[in-house]
């Protein structure tokens, strides 16, 4: 997939398509991995993802945990799908349910880094796990999560490469999170700039090819 996107499938097409024995576990593993990556970035203190900075900002002004703030933001982002005519699916619903829960669970068991080298290791693990998990669940073809649906919808609406659109969205979200008091570091900017290109590379290997892709009618 040269563009980083694929044929849009309705919810019924996603469920009826073949290879579900592979696609369903890929979807769940991708979503759990995505959530698990977030505490690595946050606890590295080198800079979390833009969306995590926004979630941190929300927790400073509400009684919500980091995971529940992440889930709430996911629901609100779905409103932006309406003008983009993005198609929801099983992945959309599970995204809202699993990522926040996985993030809270990992935060409970992940120890704080002891020194700068360990902080750097946490950051690298978080970045690679975040981008690979993102591509993994998207490649399962069960629909985008709220944040990625915003990205893929904007890609189709603008015709711009996925890395350009993703980077633009990440920078806007980063600014909003910083304004709310979320912690921003050099690593945050690195995530914002690298997530789009890395996800586009991983999508070439994680996207499941379906017979429906050959239907051009």
Short mmCIF file of C-alpha atoms in Angstrom, two decimals:
data_model
loop_
_atom_site.label_atom_id
_atom_site.label_comp_id
_atom_site.label_asym_id
_atom_site.label_seq_id
_atom_site.Cartn_x
_atom_site.Cartn_y
_atom_site.Cartn_z
CA UNK A 1 0.00 0.00 0.00
CA UNK A 2 1.83 3.01 -1.23
CA UNK A 3 -0.56 5.57 0.11
CA UNK A 4 -0.89 4.17 3.62
CA UNK A 5 -4.66 3.90 3.26
CA UNK A 6 -6.88 1.17 1.79
CA UNK A 7 -10.36 0.63 0.44
CA UNK A 8 -12.95 1.86 2.94
CA UNK A 9 -15.13 -0.91 4.34
CA UNK A 10 -18.52 -0.58 5.97
CA UNK A 11 -19.05 -2.24 9.35
CA UNK A 12 -20.77 -5.20 7.66
CA UNK A 13 -18.01 -5.55 5.06
CA UNK A 14 -15.43 -5.56 7.85
CA UNK A 15 -17.24 -8.38 9.65
CA UNK A 16 -17.99 -10.42 6.52
CA UNK A 17 -14.48 -10.16 5.06
CA UNK A 18 -12.23 -13.19 5.17
CA UNK A 19 -9.21 -13.89 7.42
CA UNK A 20 -11.08 -13.05 10.65
CA UNK A 21 -9.12 -15.72 12.54
CA UNK A 22 -6.03 -13.58 11.89
CA UNK A 23 -7.57 -10.13 11.82
CA UNK A 24 -9.42 -10.26 15.16
CA UNK A 25 -6.36 -11.19 17.28
CA UNK A 26 -4.32 -8.61 15.34
CA UNK A 27 -6.93 -5.97 16.19
CA UNK A 28 -6.97 -6.77 19.92
CA UNK A 29 -3.18 -7.10 20.24
CA UNK A 30 -2.73 -3.81 18.41
CA UNK A 31 -5.13 -1.95 20.68
CA UNK A 32 -3.68 -3.41 23.87
CA UNK A 33 -0.18 -2.62 22.66
CA UNK A 34 -1.20 0.93 21.83
CA UNK A 35 -2.52 1.48 25.35
CA UNK A 36 0.48 -0.23 26.95
CA UNK A 37 2.87 2.05 25.06
CA UNK A 38 1.50 5.24 26.59
CA UNK A 39 2.81 4.79 30.18
CA UNK A 40 6.30 4.05 28.79
CA UNK A 41 6.31 7.46 27.12
CA UNK A 42 4.75 9.26 30.09
CA UNK A 43 7.04 7.70 32.70
CA UNK A 44 10.14 8.31 30.59
CA UNK A 45 9.50 12.03 31.35
CA UNK A 46 11.25 12.77 28.06
CA UNK A 47 7.95 13.59 26.45
CA UNK A 48 4.73 11.67 25.85
CA UNK A 49 2.70 11.52 22.66
CA UNK A 50 0.61 14.55 21.74
CA UNK A 51 -2.63 12.78 22.67
CA UNK A 52 -1.11 11.72 26.01
CA UNK A 53 -0.14 15.33 26.72
CA UNK A 54 -3.77 16.26 26.06
CA UNK A 55 -4.96 13.48 28.38
CA UNK A 56 -2.54 14.69 31.07
CA UNK A 57 -3.94 18.19 30.69
CA UNK A 58 -7.49 16.91 31.11
CA UNK A 59 -6.56 15.00 34.30
CA UNK A 60 -5.28 18.27 35.80
CA UNK A 61 -8.73 19.84 35.47
CA UNK A 62 -10.96 16.81 36.17
CA UNK A 63 -11.03 13.84 38.60
CA UNK A 64 -10.47 11.43 35.69
CA UNK A 65 -7.58 8.97 35.57
CA UNK A 66 -5.23 9.09 32.61
CA UNK A 67 -6.96 6.10 31.01
CA UNK A 68 -10.47 7.49 31.42
CA UNK A 69 -9.36 10.88 30.12
CA UNK A 70 -8.01 9.05 27.06
CA UNK A 71 -11.36 7.30 26.59
CA UNK A 72 -13.33 10.55 26.98
CA UNK A 73 -11.18 12.30 24.37
CA UNK A 74 -11.75 9.35 22.03
CA UNK A 75 -15.51 9.78 22.29
CA UNK A 76 -15.30 13.54 21.67
CA UNK A 77 -13.04 13.07 18.64
CA UNK A 78 -15.73 10.89 17.06
CA UNK A 79 -17.76 14.06 16.51
CA UNK A 80 -15.19 15.18 13.93
CA UNK A 81 -15.92 12.03 11.93
CA UNK A 82 -19.29 13.43 10.86
CA UNK A 83 -18.03 16.00 8.31
CA UNK A 84 -15.28 13.59 7.17
CA UNK A 85 -17.83 10.78 6.59
CA UNK A 86 -15.49 8.28 8.18
CA UNK A 87 -16.88 4.74 8.55
CA UNK A 88 -16.90 3.18 12.06
CA UNK A 89 -16.48 -0.47 12.84
CA UNK A 90 -15.63 -3.00 15.52
CA UNK A 91 -12.19 -1.47 15.85
CA UNK A 92 -13.74 1.92 16.59
CA UNK A 93 -15.71 0.60 19.56
CA UNK A 94 -12.90 -1.56 20.93
CA UNK A 95 -10.48 1.35 20.58
CA UNK A 96 -12.56 3.44 22.97
CA UNK A 97 -12.85 0.54 25.43
CA UNK A 98 -9.41 -1.09 25.39
CA UNK A 99 -6.76 1.60 24.98
CA UNK A 100 -7.58 3.49 28.17
CA UNK A 101 -7.94 0.31 30.21
CA UNK A 102 -4.66 -1.05 28.87
CA UNK A 103 -2.89 2.23 29.65
CA UNK A 104 -4.14 2.28 33.25
CA UNK A 105 -3.19 -1.40 33.72
CA UNK A 106 0.35 -0.89 32.43
CA UNK A 107 0.79 2.25 34.56
CA UNK A 108 0.04 0.17 37.67
CA UNK A 109 2.86 -2.33 37.06
CA UNK A 110 5.50 -0.26 35.24
CA UNK A 111 8.20 0.97 37.68
CA UNK A 112 9.59 4.46 37.40
CA UNK A 113 12.90 4.62 35.50
CA UNK A 114 15.91 4.75 37.79
CA UNK A 115 18.20 6.90 35.64
CA UNK A 116 18.50 8.66 32.29
CA UNK A 117 19.56 5.57 30.29
CA UNK A 118 16.43 3.78 31.53
CA UNK A 119 14.35 6.84 30.69
CA UNK A 120 15.73 6.70 27.17
CA UNK A 121 14.93 2.97 26.93
CA UNK A 122 11.36 3.65 28.10
CA UNK A 123 10.97 6.36 25.50
CA UNK A 124 12.27 4.20 22.65
CA UNK A 125 10.08 1.26 23.69
CA UNK A 126 7.07 3.54 23.94
CA UNK A 127 7.61 5.15 20.55
CA UNK A 128 8.17 1.90 18.67
CA UNK A 129 5.34 0.09 20.48
CA UNK A 130 2.98 3.02 19.86
CA UNK A 131 3.64 3.29 16.13
CA UNK A 132 3.75 -0.45 15.47
CA UNK A 133 0.58 -1.11 17.50
CA UNK A 134 -1.16 1.72 15.67
CA UNK A 135 -0.31 0.16 12.31
CA UNK A 136 -1.15 -3.32 13.63
CA UNK A 137 -4.73 -2.56 14.62
CA UNK A 138 -5.36 -0.38 11.56
CA UNK A 139 -4.02 -3.14 9.33
CA UNK A 140 -6.60 -5.57 10.74
CA UNK A 141 -9.22 -3.65 8.72
CA UNK A 142 -11.92 -3.45 11.39
CA UNK A 143 -12.21 0.30 11.22
CA UNK A 144 -10.16 3.13 12.65
CA UNK A 145 -10.16 4.33 16.21
CA UNK A 146 -11.31 7.90 16.84
CA UNK A 147 -7.86 9.47 16.50
CA UNK A 148 -6.81 7.42 13.50
CA UNK A 149 -10.21 7.88 11.87
CA UNK A 150 -9.62 11.59 12.08
CA UNK A 151 -6.31 11.02 10.32
CA UNK A 152 -7.54 8.66 7.59
CA UNK A 153 -10.61 10.80 6.94
CA UNK A 154 -8.43 13.88 6.55
CA UNK A 155 -6.09 11.96 4.22
CA UNK A 156 -9.00 11.08 1.95
CA UNK A 157 -10.47 14.59 2.14
CA UNK A 158 -7.21 16.39 1.37
CA UNK A 159 -5.33 13.88 -0.75
CA UNK A 160 -2.18 14.59 1.25
CA UNK A 161 0.25 11.84 2.36
CA UNK A 162 -0.55 10.14 5.64
CA UNK A 163 2.63 11.42 7.31
CA UNK A 164 1.79 15.05 6.47
CA UNK A 165 -1.75 14.81 7.82
CA UNK A 166 -0.74 12.82 10.91
CA UNK A 167 2.04 15.23 11.77
CA UNK A 168 -0.28 18.24 11.40
CA UNK A 169 -2.88 16.68 13.70
CA UNK A 170 -0.24 15.71 16.26
CA UNK A 171 1.08 19.27 16.43
CA UNK A 172 -2.40 20.78 16.90
CA UNK A 173 -3.23 18.29 19.68
CA UNK A 174 0.15 18.93 21.28
CA UNK A 175 -0.56 22.65 21.45
CA UNK A 176 -3.96 22.01 23.06
CA UNK A 177 -2.48 19.64 25.65
CA UNK A 178 0.32 22.06 26.49
CA UNK A 179 -2.22 24.86 26.97
CA UNK A 180 -4.06 22.67 29.50
CA UNK A 181 -0.87 22.04 31.45
CA UNK A 182 0.24 18.71 30.01
CA UNK A 183 3.95 17.93 30.27
CA UNK A 184 5.83 18.59 27.05
CA UNK A 185 9.43 17.55 26.41
CA UNK A 186 11.76 17.15 23.47
CA UNK A 187 10.48 13.60 23.17
CA UNK A 188 6.95 14.92 22.65
CA UNK A 189 8.04 16.80 19.57
CA UNK A 190 9.93 13.71 18.39
CA UNK A 191 6.78 11.59 18.71
CA UNK A 192 4.70 14.20 16.87
CA UNK A 193 7.18 14.32 14.00
CA UNK A 194 8.04 10.60 13.80
CA UNK A 195 4.72 8.87 14.45
CA UNK A 196 3.26 9.60 11.01
CA UNK A 197 6.27 8.41 8.99
CA UNK A 198 6.82 5.32 11.19
CA UNK A 199 3.14 4.32 11.08
CA UNK A 200 3.15 4.66 7.29
CA UNK A 201 6.17 2.35 7.04
CA UNK A 202 4.66 -0.26 9.40
CA UNK A 203 1.31 -0.19 7.57
CA UNK A 204 3.01 -1.60 4.49
CA UNK A 205 3.65 -4.80 6.43
CA UNK A 206 0.64 -5.01 8.76
CA UNK A 207 -2.26 -4.27 6.40
CA UNK A 208 -4.23 -7.44 5.66
CA UNK A 209 -5.06 -7.78 1.98
CA UNK A 210 -8.72 -8.67 1.30
CA UNK A 211 -10.59 -9.82 -1.79
CA UNK A 212 -12.75 -6.71 -1.49
CA UNK A 213 -9.71 -4.62 -2.39
CA UNK A 214 -9.91 -6.01 -5.91
CA UNK A 215 -13.54 -4.88 -6.35
CA UNK A 216 -13.34 -1.58 -8.20
CA UNK A 217 -16.96 -1.25 -9.20
#
